Amino acid sequence: VIILIVAGLATILGNPKPQVSPSTNIISLEPINQYVNSCIKDTIIEGIYFISSQGGYNEPQYSQPFKDRKVAVYLDGSQFSVPTLYAIEGELAQYIENHLPECVDGFEGFSSSGYQIEVVAPTSITRVAENEITAFVNYPIIVTQGNARATLDQFSTSVPFDFKEVYKIIQDVMLQQGDDPLAIHYGFLAKSAYYNEYFFNIVPMDEDTLVYSLEFNSKSLNDKPYEFNFVANYDWLGDTQ
């Protein structure tokens, strides 16, 4: 019996089961996770700058060319059209969906480390809260490295930015405009700018059309001045006929 047991042990020890290296089964996903979240953050910042410069839209239905932007018309005679905060959240989500792949750039920097990466187009939801903007992004990413395969899909990133305060200022300006749609309310704007720490410019485009540009230096991100633009068509000429 002893001889048989020893022989059996010798057979087992002489023919060990193959061991799979952990490195072939486990992928380090954290570098990819950090990279995607960094791109989401950059795209949120780019997006809030872009859509704010166009009155809260990616492609306004009614707009006035200004600099290299299409700025939304908020006042047209006596008609007002101001996007809701919910609508602006949707516009920012759309911007992220359209431009996040540009930032990710095909994950080119990861190919040298042996990563093979496939992606599905991202979808996004954004939420504007007190003092921050958060993007929740569904971005399915299939990662292959050697014999290992893994998937990432859910990401969320926040940027410290009080867009609610900006939106409240815009609402107040438009409410004041509603009291007299044909007037330029310089006094109200000057008082608002003083207490809320922003500068404003009113740029005439023609006899009836003005672009309002509100610049919030205290809210700049990445050392770039932040501005919110909108257009008022006063129809002064039509009112005098």
PDB file of C-alpha atoms in Angstrom:
ATOM      1  CA  VAL A   1       0.000   0.000   0.000  1.00  0.00           C
ATOM      2  CA  ILE A   2       2.802   2.365   0.876  1.00  0.00           C
ATOM      3  CA  ILE A   3       4.483   1.656  -2.453  1.00  0.00           C
ATOM      4  CA  LEU A   4       1.273   2.399  -4.358  1.00  0.00           C
ATOM      5  CA  ILE A   5       0.729   5.722  -2.539  1.00  0.00           C
ATOM      6  CA  VAL A   6       4.304   6.844  -3.205  1.00  0.00           C
ATOM      7  CA  ALA A   7       3.988   5.898  -6.833  1.00  0.00           C
ATOM      8  CA  GLY A   8       0.772   7.820  -7.086  1.00  0.00           C
ATOM      9  CA  LEU A   9       2.326  10.929  -5.592  1.00  0.00           C
ATOM     10  CA  ALA A  10       5.241  10.644  -7.954  1.00  0.00           C
ATOM     11  CA  THR A  11       2.845  10.535 -10.900  1.00  0.00           C
ATOM     12  CA  ILE A  12       0.959  13.642  -9.690  1.00  0.00           C
ATOM     13  CA  LEU A  13       4.098  15.614  -8.920  1.00  0.00           C
ATOM     14  CA  GLY A  14       5.763  14.562 -12.129  1.00  0.00           C
ATOM     15  CA  ASN A  15       2.782  15.736 -14.229  1.00  0.00           C
ATOM     16  CA  PRO A  16       1.435  18.946 -12.631  1.00  0.00           C
ATOM     17  CA  LYS A  17      -1.684  20.581 -14.061  1.00  0.00           C
ATOM     18  CA  PRO A  18      -0.844  23.594 -16.276  1.00  0.00           C
ATOM     19  CA  GLN A  19      -1.038  26.915 -14.385  1.00  0.00           C
ATOM     20  CA  VAL A  20      -2.600  29.939 -16.185  1.00  0.00           C
ATOM     21  CA  SER A  21      -0.730  33.155 -15.531  1.00  0.00           C
ATOM     22  CA  PRO A  22      -2.986  35.817 -13.934  1.00  0.00           C
ATOM     23  CA  SER A  23      -1.683  38.314 -16.475  1.00  0.00           C
ATOM     24  CA  THR A  24      -3.407  36.405 -19.303  1.00  0.00           C
ATOM     25  CA  ASN A  25      -6.739  36.372 -17.505  1.00  0.00           C
ATOM     26  CA  ILE A  26      -6.911  39.806 -15.893  1.00  0.00           C
ATOM     27  CA  ILE A  27      -6.872  43.148 -17.699  1.00  0.00           C
ATOM     28  CA  SER A  28      -6.051  46.338 -15.871  1.00  0.00           C
ATOM     29  CA  LEU A  29      -9.027  48.487 -16.844  1.00  0.00           C
ATOM     30  CA  GLU A  30      -8.275  51.417 -14.564  1.00  0.00           C
ATOM     31  CA  PRO A  31      -6.060  53.290 -17.089  1.00  0.00           C
ATOM     32  CA  ILE A  32      -8.877  53.090 -19.657  1.00  0.00           C
ATOM     33  CA  ASN A  33     -11.474  54.087 -17.057  1.00  0.00           C
ATOM     34  CA  GLN A  34      -9.412  57.132 -16.039  1.00  0.00           C
ATOM     35  CA  TYR A  35      -8.810  58.071 -19.677  1.00  0.00           C
ATOM     36  CA  VAL A  36     -12.508  57.950 -20.577  1.00  0.00           C
ATOM     37  CA  ASN A  37     -13.551  59.914 -17.477  1.00  0.00           C
ATOM     38  CA  SER A  38     -10.914  62.543 -18.269  1.00  0.00           C
ATOM     39  CA  CYS A  39     -12.315  62.845 -21.792  1.00  0.00           C
ATOM     40  CA  ILE A  40     -15.875  63.109 -20.452  1.00  0.00           C
ATOM     41  CA  LYS A  41     -14.785  65.941 -18.157  1.00  0.00           C
ATOM     42  CA  ASP A  42     -13.069  67.784 -21.019  1.00  0.00           C
ATOM     43  CA  THR A  43     -16.110  67.283 -23.254  1.00  0.00           C
ATOM     44  CA  ILE A  44     -18.495  68.606 -20.578  1.00  0.00           C
ATOM     45  CA  ILE A  45     -16.390  71.769 -20.331  1.00  0.00           C
ATOM     46  CA  GLU A  46     -16.171  72.191 -24.102  1.00  0.00           C
ATOM     47  CA  GLY A  47     -19.897  71.510 -24.399  1.00  0.00           C
ATOM     48  CA  ILE A  48     -21.074  73.985 -21.775  1.00  0.00           C
ATOM     49  CA  TYR A  49     -18.899  76.675 -23.373  1.00  0.00           C
ATOM     50  CA  PHE A  50     -20.182  75.908 -26.855  1.00  0.00           C
ATOM     51  CA  ILE A  51     -23.911  75.647 -26.179  1.00  0.00           C
ATOM     52  CA  SER A  52     -23.825  78.673 -23.839  1.00  0.00           C
ATOM     53  CA  SER A  53     -22.235  80.747 -26.593  1.00  0.00           C
ATOM     54  CA  GLN A  54     -25.213  79.776 -28.796  1.00  0.00           C
ATOM     55  CA  GLY A  55     -27.938  80.455 -26.237  1.00  0.00           C
ATOM     56  CA  GLY A  56     -28.151  76.902 -24.869  1.00  0.00           C
ATOM     57  CA  TYR A  57     -28.315  74.997 -28.151  1.00  0.00           C
ATOM     58  CA  ASN A  58     -26.157  72.922 -30.463  1.00  0.00           C
ATOM     59  CA  GLU A  59     -28.197  74.007 -33.495  1.00  0.00           C
ATOM     60  CA  PRO A  60     -30.773  76.704 -32.682  1.00  0.00           C
ATOM     61  CA  GLN A  61     -33.906  76.640 -34.812  1.00  0.00           C
ATOM     62  CA  TYR A  62     -33.897  80.451 -35.061  1.00  0.00           C
ATOM     63  CA  SER A  63     -30.513  82.100 -34.811  1.00  0.00           C
ATOM     64  CA  GLN A  64     -28.307  85.059 -35.653  1.00  0.00           C
ATOM     65  CA  PRO A  65     -24.696  84.607 -36.814  1.00  0.00           C
ATOM     66  CA  PHE A  66     -22.304  86.139 -34.292  1.00  0.00           C
ATOM     67  CA  LYS A  67     -18.548  85.682 -34.429  1.00  0.00           C
ATOM     68  CA  ASP A  68     -18.271  81.991 -35.388  1.00  0.00           C
ATOM     69  CA  ARG A  69     -21.496  80.965 -33.655  1.00  0.00           C
ATOM     70  CA  LYS A  70     -25.224  80.669 -34.333  1.00  0.00           C
ATOM     71  CA  VAL A  71     -26.862  82.457 -31.420  1.00  0.00           C
ATOM     72  CA  ALA A  72     -30.442  81.593 -30.500  1.00  0.00           C
ATOM     73  CA  VAL A  73     -33.162  84.237 -30.765  1.00  0.00           C
ATOM     74  CA  TYR A  74     -34.862  84.667 -27.374  1.00  0.00           C
ATOM     75  CA  LEU A  75     -37.017  87.686 -28.252  1.00  0.00           C
ATOM     76  CA  ASP A  76     -38.685  88.205 -31.609  1.00  0.00           C
ATOM     77  CA  GLY A  77     -40.952  91.232 -31.430  1.00  0.00           C
ATOM     78  CA  SER A  78     -43.238  90.344 -28.561  1.00  0.00           C
ATOM     79  CA  GLN A  79     -42.595  86.593 -28.735  1.00  0.00           C
ATOM     80  CA  PHE A  80     -40.245  84.969 -26.232  1.00  0.00           C
ATOM     81  CA  SER A  81     -38.479  81.635 -26.681  1.00  0.00           C
ATOM     82  CA  VAL A  82     -36.055  80.665 -23.911  1.00  0.00           C
ATOM     83  CA  PRO A  83     -34.932  77.029 -23.508  1.00  0.00           C
ATOM     84  CA  THR A  84     -35.759  75.287 -20.249  1.00  0.00           C
ATOM     85  CA  LEU A  85     -32.993  74.035 -18.013  1.00  0.00           C
ATOM     86  CA  TYR A  86     -34.102  70.495 -18.869  1.00  0.00           C
ATOM     87  CA  ALA A  87     -33.732  71.274 -22.583  1.00  0.00           C
ATOM     88  CA  ILE A  88     -30.220  72.641 -22.047  1.00  0.00           C
ATOM     89  CA  GLU A  89     -29.294  69.465 -20.148  1.00  0.00           C
ATOM     90  CA  GLY A  90     -30.421  67.525 -23.213  1.00  0.00           C
ATOM     91  CA  GLU A  91     -28.372  69.745 -25.532  1.00  0.00           C
ATOM     92  CA  LEU A  92     -25.268  69.154 -23.420  1.00  0.00           C
ATOM     93  CA  ALA A  93     -25.909  65.400 -23.435  1.00  0.00           C
ATOM     94  CA  GLN A  94     -26.148  65.520 -27.217  1.00  0.00           C
ATOM     95  CA  TYR A  95     -22.868  67.444 -27.415  1.00  0.00           C
ATOM     96  CA  ILE A  96     -21.162  64.775 -25.295  1.00  0.00           C
ATOM     97  CA  GLU A  97     -22.519  61.973 -27.481  1.00  0.00           C
ATOM     98  CA  ASN A  98     -21.287  63.724 -30.628  1.00  0.00           C
ATOM     99  CA  HIS A  99     -17.854  64.800 -29.417  1.00  0.00           C
ATOM    100  CA  LEU A 100     -16.670  62.279 -26.806  1.00  0.00           C
ATOM    101  CA  PRO A 101     -15.388  59.906 -29.531  1.00  0.00           C
ATOM    102  CA  GLU A 102     -13.235  62.744 -30.883  1.00  0.00           C
ATOM    103  CA  CYS A 103     -11.520  63.122 -27.520  1.00  0.00           C
ATOM    104  CA  VAL A 104     -11.073  59.374 -27.067  1.00  0.00           C
ATOM    105  CA  ASP A 105      -9.503  59.298 -30.560  1.00  0.00           C
ATOM    106  CA  GLY A 106      -9.782  55.564 -31.046  1.00  0.00           C
ATOM    107  CA  PHE A 107      -7.752  54.834 -27.882  1.00  0.00           C
ATOM    108  CA  GLU A 108      -4.627  55.209 -30.007  1.00  0.00           C
ATOM    109  CA  GLY A 109      -2.346  55.530 -26.975  1.00  0.00           C
ATOM    110  CA  PHE A 110      -3.284  52.071 -25.693  1.00  0.00           C
ATOM    111  CA  SER A 111      -2.326  49.989 -28.732  1.00  0.00           C
ATOM    112  CA  SER A 112       1.367  50.048 -27.794  1.00  0.00           C
ATOM    113  CA  SER A 113       0.468  48.333 -24.499  1.00  0.00           C
ATOM    114  CA  GLY A 114      -1.183  45.445 -26.278  1.00  0.00           C
ATOM    115  CA  TYR A 115      -4.780  46.584 -25.882  1.00  0.00           C
ATOM    116  CA  GLN A 116      -7.306  45.949 -28.624  1.00  0.00           C
ATOM    117  CA  ILE A 117     -10.390  48.092 -28.061  1.00  0.00           C
ATOM    118  CA  GLU A 118     -13.820  48.070 -29.686  1.00  0.00           C
ATOM    119  CA  VAL A 119     -16.475  50.648 -28.848  1.00  0.00           C
ATOM    120  CA  VAL A 120     -20.179  51.275 -29.336  1.00  0.00           C
ATOM    121  CA  ALA A 121     -21.495  54.828 -29.791  1.00  0.00           C
ATOM    122  CA  PRO A 122     -22.023  56.542 -26.412  1.00  0.00           C
ATOM    123  CA  THR A 123     -25.310  57.756 -24.973  1.00  0.00           C
ATOM    124  CA  SER A 124     -25.457  60.357 -22.229  1.00  0.00           C
ATOM    125  CA  ILE A 125     -27.686  61.975 -19.636  1.00  0.00           C
ATOM    126  CA  THR A 126     -26.596  65.216 -17.975  1.00  0.00           C
ATOM    127  CA  ARG A 127     -27.850  66.807 -14.805  1.00  0.00           C
ATOM    128  CA  VAL A 128     -27.307  70.375 -13.654  1.00  0.00           C
ATOM    129  CA  ALA A 129     -27.170  70.476  -9.849  1.00  0.00           C
ATOM    130  CA  GLU A 130     -26.099  73.106  -7.338  1.00  0.00           C
ATOM    131  CA  ASN A 131     -22.504  74.047  -8.151  1.00  0.00           C
ATOM    132  CA  GLU A 132     -21.846  71.156 -10.538  1.00  0.00           C
ATOM    133  CA  ILE A 133     -22.725  69.494 -13.821  1.00  0.00           C
ATOM    134  CA  THR A 134     -22.698  65.695 -13.977  1.00  0.00           C
ATOM    135  CA  ALA A 135     -22.703  63.478 -17.051  1.00  0.00           C
ATOM    136  CA  PHE A 136     -23.821  59.858 -16.869  1.00  0.00           C
ATOM    137  CA  VAL A 137     -22.471  58.129 -19.956  1.00  0.00           C
ATOM    138  CA  ASN A 138     -23.232  54.659 -21.281  1.00  0.00           C
ATOM    139  CA  TYR A 139     -20.222  53.869 -23.468  1.00  0.00           C
ATOM    140  CA  PRO A 140     -19.730  50.128 -24.106  1.00  0.00           C
ATOM    141  CA  ILE A 141     -16.009  49.427 -24.499  1.00  0.00           C
ATOM    142  CA  ILE A 142     -14.746  45.896 -25.204  1.00  0.00           C
ATOM    143  CA  VAL A 143     -11.100  45.470 -24.217  1.00  0.00           C
ATOM    144  CA  THR A 144      -8.908  42.562 -25.350  1.00  0.00           C
ATOM    145  CA  GLN A 145      -5.347  41.974 -24.188  1.00  0.00           C
ATOM    146  CA  GLY A 146      -3.733  38.652 -24.971  1.00  0.00           C
ATOM    147  CA  ASN A 147      -6.235  35.918 -24.096  1.00  0.00           C
ATOM    148  CA  ALA A 148      -8.185  38.139 -21.748  1.00  0.00           C
ATOM    149  CA  ARG A 149     -11.346  40.069 -22.562  1.00  0.00           C
ATOM    150  CA  ALA A 150     -13.322  42.556 -20.460  1.00  0.00           C
ATOM    151  CA  THR A 151     -16.004  45.220 -20.852  1.00  0.00           C
ATOM    152  CA  LEU A 152     -16.514  48.728 -19.489  1.00  0.00           C
ATOM    153  CA  ASP A 153     -19.732  50.619 -20.085  1.00  0.00           C
ATOM    154  CA  GLN A 154     -20.960  52.937 -17.284  1.00  0.00           C
ATOM    155  CA  PHE A 155     -19.157  56.204 -16.535  1.00  0.00           C
ATOM    156  CA  SER A 156     -20.058  59.315 -14.555  1.00  0.00           C
ATOM    157  CA  THR A 157     -18.076  62.510 -14.180  1.00  0.00           C
ATOM    158  CA  SER A 158     -18.822  65.882 -12.576  1.00  0.00           C
ATOM    159  CA  VAL A 159     -17.472  69.356 -13.270  1.00  0.00           C
ATOM    160  CA  PRO A 160     -17.675  72.071 -10.589  1.00  0.00           C
ATOM    161  CA  PHE A 161     -19.692  74.772 -12.339  1.00  0.00           C
ATOM    162  CA  ASP A 162     -22.779  76.653 -11.122  1.00  0.00           C
ATOM    163  CA  PHE A 163     -24.811  76.783 -14.324  1.00  0.00           C
ATOM    164  CA  LYS A 164     -28.011  77.109 -12.302  1.00  0.00           C
ATOM    165  CA  GLU A 165     -26.886  80.567 -11.208  1.00  0.00           C
ATOM    166  CA  VAL A 166     -26.168  81.565 -14.812  1.00  0.00           C
ATOM    167  CA  TYR A 167     -29.565  80.281 -15.919  1.00  0.00           C
ATOM    168  CA  LYS A 168     -31.322  82.179 -13.122  1.00  0.00           C
ATOM    169  CA  ILE A 169     -29.640  85.414 -14.271  1.00  0.00           C
ATOM    170  CA  ILE A 170     -30.774  84.815 -17.862  1.00  0.00           C
ATOM    171  CA  GLN A 171     -34.317  84.152 -16.642  1.00  0.00           C
ATOM    172  CA  ASP A 172     -34.327  87.375 -14.629  1.00  0.00           C
ATOM    173  CA  VAL A 173     -33.104  89.385 -17.623  1.00  0.00           C
ATOM    174  CA  MET A 174     -35.817  87.946 -19.844  1.00  0.00           C
ATOM    175  CA  LEU A 175     -38.530  88.493 -17.222  1.00  0.00           C
ATOM    176  CA  GLN A 176     -37.478  92.130 -17.047  1.00  0.00           C
ATOM    177  CA  GLN A 177     -37.544  92.294 -20.833  1.00  0.00           C
ATOM    178  CA  GLY A 178     -41.089  90.964 -20.751  1.00  0.00           C
ATOM    179  CA  ASP A 179     -42.245  94.033 -18.853  1.00  0.00           C
ATOM    180  CA  ASP A 180     -41.413  96.150 -21.904  1.00  0.00           C
ATOM    181  CA  PRO A 181     -40.402  94.098 -24.973  1.00  0.00           C
ATOM    182  CA  LEU A 182     -39.330  97.175 -26.941  1.00  0.00           C
ATOM    183  CA  ALA A 183     -36.933  98.543 -24.316  1.00  0.00           C
ATOM    184  CA  ILE A 184     -33.251  97.844 -23.641  1.00  0.00           C
ATOM    185  CA  HIS A 185     -33.052  97.528 -19.888  1.00  0.00           C
ATOM    186  CA  TYR A 186     -29.577  98.938 -19.297  1.00  0.00           C
ATOM    187  CA  GLY A 187     -30.256  99.843 -15.676  1.00  0.00           C
ATOM    188  CA  PHE A 188     -31.436  96.384 -14.756  1.00  0.00           C
ATOM    189  CA  LEU A 189     -28.505  94.762 -16.559  1.00  0.00           C
ATOM    190  CA  ALA A 190     -25.980  97.055 -14.888  1.00  0.00           C
ATOM    191  CA  LYS A 191     -27.374  96.287 -11.445  1.00  0.00           C
ATOM    192  CA  SER A 192     -27.529  92.567 -12.134  1.00  0.00           C
ATOM    193  CA  ALA A 193     -23.982  92.540 -13.506  1.00  0.00           C
ATOM    194  CA  TYR A 194     -22.681  94.349 -10.428  1.00  0.00           C
ATOM    195  CA  TYR A 195     -24.298  92.037  -7.890  1.00  0.00           C
ATOM    196  CA  ASN A 196     -23.677  88.817  -9.842  1.00  0.00           C
ATOM    197  CA  GLU A 197     -20.143  89.670 -10.961  1.00  0.00           C
ATOM    198  CA  TYR A 198     -20.383  89.534 -14.724  1.00  0.00           C
ATOM    199  CA  PHE A 199     -19.849  91.902 -17.634  1.00  0.00           C
ATOM    200  CA  PHE A 200     -22.278  92.430 -20.478  1.00  0.00           C
ATOM    201  CA  ASN A 201     -22.029  93.690 -24.025  1.00  0.00           C
ATOM    202  CA  ILE A 202     -24.935  94.568 -26.278  1.00  0.00           C
ATOM    203  CA  VAL A 203     -23.860  94.273 -29.908  1.00  0.00           C
ATOM    204  CA  PRO A 204     -26.090  95.702 -32.678  1.00  0.00           C
ATOM    205  CA  MET A 205     -26.357  93.456 -35.744  1.00  0.00           C
ATOM    206  CA  ASP A 206     -28.828  95.645 -37.656  1.00  0.00           C
ATOM    207  CA  GLU A 207     -31.473  98.279 -36.901  1.00  0.00           C
ATOM    208  CA  ASP A 208     -33.639  95.891 -34.889  1.00  0.00           C
ATOM    209  CA  THR A 209     -31.372  93.045 -33.817  1.00  0.00           C
ATOM    210  CA  LEU A 210     -29.048  92.987 -30.809  1.00  0.00           C
ATOM    211  CA  VAL A 211     -26.817  90.252 -29.434  1.00  0.00           C
ATOM    212  CA  TYR A 212     -26.573  90.158 -25.646  1.00  0.00           C
ATOM    213  CA  SER A 213     -23.287  88.706 -24.473  1.00  0.00           C
ATOM    214  CA  LEU A 214     -22.834  88.061 -20.727  1.00  0.00           C
ATOM    215  CA  GLU A 215     -19.274  87.233 -19.664  1.00  0.00           C
ATOM    216  CA  PHE A 216     -18.679  85.516 -16.324  1.00  0.00           C
ATOM    217  CA  ASN A 217     -14.959  85.724 -15.574  1.00  0.00           C
ATOM    218  CA  SER A 218     -15.470  84.254 -12.105  1.00  0.00           C
ATOM    219  CA  LYS A 219     -16.859  81.090 -13.699  1.00  0.00           C
ATOM    220  CA  SER A 220     -14.084  80.481 -16.200  1.00  0.00           C
ATOM    221  CA  LEU A 221     -12.884  76.932 -16.703  1.00  0.00           C
ATOM    222  CA  ASN A 222      -9.448  76.090 -18.070  1.00  0.00           C
ATOM    223  CA  ASP A 223      -8.561  79.808 -17.928  1.00  0.00           C
ATOM    224  CA  LYS A 224     -11.033  80.608 -20.711  1.00  0.00           C
ATOM    225  CA  PRO A 225     -13.626  83.366 -20.240  1.00  0.00           C
ATOM    226  CA  TYR A 226     -17.126  81.936 -20.078  1.00  0.00           C
ATOM    227  CA  GLU A 227     -19.940  83.733 -21.867  1.00  0.00           C
ATOM    228  CA  PHE A 228     -23.628  83.231 -22.502  1.00  0.00           C
ATOM    229  CA  ASN A 229     -25.151  84.804 -25.614  1.00  0.00           C
ATOM    230  CA  PHE A 230     -28.689  85.354 -26.849  1.00  0.00           C
ATOM    231  CA  VAL A 231     -30.408  87.513 -29.468  1.00  0.00           C
ATOM    232  CA  ALA A 232     -33.240  90.023 -29.232  1.00  0.00           C
ATOM    233  CA  ASN A 233     -35.131  91.113 -32.357  1.00  0.00           C
ATOM    234  CA  TYR A 234     -36.979  94.243 -31.237  1.00  0.00           C
ATOM    235  CA  ASP A 235     -38.877  95.043 -34.424  1.00  0.00           C
ATOM    236  CA  TRP A 236     -38.531  98.776 -33.725  1.00  0.00           C
ATOM    237  CA  LEU A 237     -38.905  99.644 -37.399  1.00  0.00           C
ATOM    238  CA  GLY A 238     -42.073  97.600 -37.723  1.00  0.00           C
ATOM    239  CA  ASP A 239     -43.479  99.250 -34.588  1.00  0.00           C
ATOM    240  CA  THR A 240     -43.107 102.734 -36.101  1.00  0.00           C
ATOM    241  CA  GLN A 241     -44.883 101.901 -39.336  1.00  0.00           C
TER     242      GLN A 241
END
